[in-house]
Amino acid sequence: MQGFTNFLWLLNLALIVFTGFALIDAATRREDAYRAADKKTKPFWLIILGLAFVVSLIFNILSFLPIIGLIATIVYMVDVRPALRSLPGGGRARRGGSSSDGPYGPYNGGR
């Protein structure tokens, strides 16, 4: 019985890590990328994945709610995340850059 309990604990930990990764990934994507990929909105996915993360922290894996959260997380990882990654820039927020940066790199004044 102890081995089964340890297995369930590891399974619950894996669910928490998986859902946490999806939540962080969703939070780092640009808002307009969700609309461009036609995949609901960023606040929608943050709420769904945030609830899935909290539910996986509170309830055991054998409960009904973590399974629903797992399904939502799998939908994000299999459907939404690849659609966001296929966009130019991977749907991630730009870090740094210049105001003279164009779609193909920095503008150098025709040099």
PDB file of C-alpha atoms in Angstrom:
ATOM      1  CA  MET A   1       0.000   0.000   0.000  1.00  0.00           C
ATOM      2  CA  GLN A   2       2.893   2.359   0.716  1.00  0.00           C
ATOM      3  CA  GLY A   3       4.206   1.934  -2.836  1.00  0.00           C
ATOM      4  CA  PHE A   4       0.833   2.910  -4.290  1.00  0.00           C
ATOM      5  CA  THR A   5       0.700   5.978  -2.024  1.00  0.00           C
ATOM      6  CA  ASN A   6       4.186   6.998  -3.153  1.00  0.00           C
ATOM      7  CA  PHE A   7       3.180   6.517  -6.789  1.00  0.00           C
ATOM      8  CA  LEU A   8       0.103   8.726  -6.330  1.00  0.00           C
ATOM      9  CA  TRP A   9       2.217  11.367  -4.591  1.00  0.00           C
ATOM     10  CA  LEU A  10       4.682  11.399  -7.497  1.00  0.00           C
ATOM     11  CA  LEU A  11       1.811  11.527  -9.980  1.00  0.00           C
ATOM     12  CA  ASN A  12       0.296  14.498  -8.120  1.00  0.00           C
ATOM     13  CA  LEU A  13       3.686  16.235  -8.068  1.00  0.00           C
ATOM     14  CA  ALA A  14       4.063  15.680 -11.815  1.00  0.00           C
ATOM     15  CA  LEU A  15       0.589  17.171 -12.348  1.00  0.00           C
ATOM     16  CA  ILE A  16       1.515  20.247 -10.300  1.00  0.00           C
ATOM     17  CA  VAL A  17       4.753  20.747 -12.262  1.00  0.00           C
ATOM     18  CA  PHE A  18       3.027  20.203 -15.619  1.00  0.00           C
ATOM     19  CA  THR A  19       0.224  22.639 -14.812  1.00  0.00           C
ATOM     20  CA  GLY A  20       2.685  25.172 -13.390  1.00  0.00           C
ATOM     21  CA  PHE A  21       4.783  25.022 -16.545  1.00  0.00           C
ATOM     22  CA  ALA A  22       1.703  25.580 -18.715  1.00  0.00           C
ATOM     23  CA  LEU A  23       0.637  28.523 -16.538  1.00  0.00           C
ATOM     24  CA  ILE A  24       4.063  30.179 -16.758  1.00  0.00           C
ATOM     25  CA  ASP A  25       4.197  29.544 -20.504  1.00  0.00           C
ATOM     26  CA  ALA A  26       0.761  31.106 -20.985  1.00  0.00           C
ATOM     27  CA  ALA A  27       1.749  34.125 -18.905  1.00  0.00           C
ATOM     28  CA  THR A  28       4.854  34.822 -20.998  1.00  0.00           C
ATOM     29  CA  ARG A  29       3.025  34.880 -24.334  1.00  0.00           C
ATOM     30  CA  ARG A  30       1.808  38.158 -25.881  1.00  0.00           C
ATOM     31  CA  GLU A  31      -1.880  39.041 -25.661  1.00  0.00           C
ATOM     32  CA  ASP A  32      -2.176  39.699 -29.383  1.00  0.00           C
ATOM     33  CA  ALA A  33      -0.656  36.302 -30.182  1.00  0.00           C
ATOM     34  CA  TYR A  34      -3.717  34.560 -28.751  1.00  0.00           C
ATOM     35  CA  ARG A  35      -6.010  36.601 -31.005  1.00  0.00           C
ATOM     36  CA  ALA A  36      -3.734  36.079 -34.020  1.00  0.00           C
ATOM     37  CA  ALA A  37      -3.789  32.319 -33.445  1.00  0.00           C
ATOM     38  CA  ASP A  38      -7.580  32.461 -32.868  1.00  0.00           C
ATOM     39  CA  LYS A  39      -7.263  30.680 -29.492  1.00  0.00           C
ATOM     40  CA  LYS A  40      -9.527  32.501 -26.991  1.00  0.00           C
ATOM     41  CA  THR A  41      -7.735  35.221 -24.988  1.00  0.00           C
ATOM     42  CA  LYS A  42      -4.774  35.382 -22.682  1.00  0.00           C
ATOM     43  CA  PRO A  43      -6.876  36.143 -19.551  1.00  0.00           C
ATOM     44  CA  PHE A  44      -9.115  33.160 -20.365  1.00  0.00           C
ATOM     45  CA  TRP A  45      -6.170  30.756 -20.457  1.00  0.00           C
ATOM     46  CA  LEU A  46      -4.532  32.318 -17.403  1.00  0.00           C
ATOM     47  CA  ILE A  47      -7.733  31.852 -15.389  1.00  0.00           C
ATOM     48  CA  ILE A  48      -8.263  28.273 -16.596  1.00  0.00           C
ATOM     49  CA  LEU A  49      -4.651  27.238 -16.002  1.00  0.00           C
ATOM     50  CA  GLY A  50      -4.477  29.128 -12.700  1.00  0.00           C
ATOM     51  CA  LEU A  51      -7.565  27.307 -11.446  1.00  0.00           C
ATOM     52  CA  ALA A  52      -6.106  23.997 -12.655  1.00  0.00           C
ATOM     53  CA  PHE A  53      -2.883  24.737 -10.763  1.00  0.00           C
ATOM     54  CA  VAL A  54      -4.678  25.647  -7.524  1.00  0.00           C
ATOM     55  CA  VAL A  55      -6.965  22.623  -7.783  1.00  0.00           C
ATOM     56  CA  SER A  56      -3.981  20.318  -8.320  1.00  0.00           C
ATOM     57  CA  LEU A  57      -2.369  21.786  -5.203  1.00  0.00           C
ATOM     58  CA  ILE A  58      -5.450  21.356  -3.035  1.00  0.00           C
ATOM     59  CA  PHE A  59      -7.014  18.089  -4.185  1.00  0.00           C
ATOM     60  CA  ASN A  60      -5.649  14.594  -4.612  1.00  0.00           C
ATOM     61  CA  ILE A  61      -5.111  13.235  -8.129  1.00  0.00           C
ATOM     62  CA  LEU A  62      -7.941  10.742  -7.613  1.00  0.00           C
ATOM     63  CA  SER A  63     -10.468  13.572  -7.240  1.00  0.00           C
ATOM     64  CA  PHE A  64     -12.617  14.742 -10.131  1.00  0.00           C
ATOM     65  CA  LEU A  65     -11.413  18.363 -10.319  1.00  0.00           C
ATOM     66  CA  PRO A  66      -7.680  17.707 -10.926  1.00  0.00           C
ATOM     67  CA  ILE A  67      -8.616  15.473 -13.856  1.00  0.00           C
ATOM     68  CA  ILE A  68     -10.598  18.354 -15.413  1.00  0.00           C
ATOM     69  CA  GLY A  69      -7.606  20.644 -14.806  1.00  0.00           C
ATOM     70  CA  LEU A  70      -5.319  18.081 -16.426  1.00  0.00           C
ATOM     71  CA  ILE A  71      -7.553  17.977 -19.504  1.00  0.00           C
ATOM     72  CA  ALA A  72      -7.496  21.788 -19.744  1.00  0.00           C
ATOM     73  CA  THR A  73      -3.710  21.782 -19.386  1.00  0.00           C
ATOM     74  CA  ILE A  74      -3.335  19.136 -22.079  1.00  0.00           C
ATOM     75  CA  VAL A  75      -5.574  21.167 -24.411  1.00  0.00           C
ATOM     76  CA  TYR A  76      -3.359  24.209 -23.861  1.00  0.00           C
ATOM     77  CA  MET A  77      -0.125  22.268 -24.389  1.00  0.00           C
ATOM     78  CA  VAL A  78      -1.303  20.314 -27.448  1.00  0.00           C
ATOM     79  CA  ASP A  79      -3.467  22.889 -29.236  1.00  0.00           C
ATOM     80  CA  VAL A  80      -2.849  26.450 -28.054  1.00  0.00           C
ATOM     81  CA  ARG A  81       0.899  26.426 -27.351  1.00  0.00           C
ATOM     82  CA  PRO A  82       1.913  25.060 -30.796  1.00  0.00           C
ATOM     83  CA  ALA A  83      -0.363  27.619 -32.473  1.00  0.00           C
ATOM     84  CA  LEU A  84       1.282  30.424 -30.495  1.00  0.00           C
ATOM     85  CA  ARG A  85       4.774  29.112 -31.203  1.00  0.00           C
ATOM     86  CA  SER A  86       4.087  28.988 -34.938  1.00  0.00           C
ATOM     87  CA  LEU A  87       3.588  32.753 -35.021  1.00  0.00           C
ATOM     88  CA  PRO A  88       6.562  34.983 -35.879  1.00  0.00           C
ATOM     89  CA  GLY A  89       8.519  35.554 -32.691  1.00  0.00           C
ATOM     90  CA  GLY A  90       6.922  32.526 -31.070  1.00  0.00           C
ATOM     91  CA  GLY A  91       4.222  34.677 -29.505  1.00  0.00           C
ATOM     92  CA  ARG A  92       6.655  35.810 -26.836  1.00  0.00           C
ATOM     93  CA  ALA A  93       6.962  39.377 -25.630  1.00  0.00           C
ATOM     94  CA  ARG A  94       9.936  41.202 -27.139  1.00  0.00           C
ATOM     95  CA  ARG A  95      12.691  41.924 -24.705  1.00  0.00           C
ATOM     96  CA  GLY A  96      14.780  44.961 -25.447  1.00  0.00           C
ATOM     97  CA  GLY A  97      15.070  46.015 -29.028  1.00  0.00           C
ATOM     98  CA  SER A  98      15.132  49.444 -30.549  1.00  0.00           C
ATOM     99  CA  SER A  99      12.454  51.726 -31.922  1.00  0.00           C
ATOM    100  CA  SER A 100      14.181  51.381 -35.306  1.00  0.00           C
ATOM    101  CA  ASP A 101      13.777  47.597 -35.372  1.00  0.00           C
ATOM    102  CA  GLY A 102      11.756  46.455 -38.335  1.00  0.00           C
ATOM    103  CA  PRO A 103      10.257  43.078 -39.170  1.00  0.00           C
ATOM    104  CA  TYR A 104      13.594  41.874 -40.596  1.00  0.00           C
ATOM    105  CA  GLY A 105      15.926  43.378 -38.006  1.00  0.00           C
ATOM    106  CA  PRO A 106      17.275  46.810 -37.161  1.00  0.00           C
ATOM    107  CA  TYR A 107      17.098  49.564 -39.721  1.00  0.00           C
ATOM    108  CA  ASN A 108      20.601  50.774 -40.534  1.00  0.00           C
ATOM    109  CA  GLY A 109      19.749  53.807 -42.675  1.00  0.00           C
ATOM    110  CA  GLY A 110      20.486  52.178 -46.044  1.00  0.00           C
ATOM    111  CA  ARG A 111      24.131  51.449 -45.206  1.00  0.00           C
TER     112      ARG A 111
END
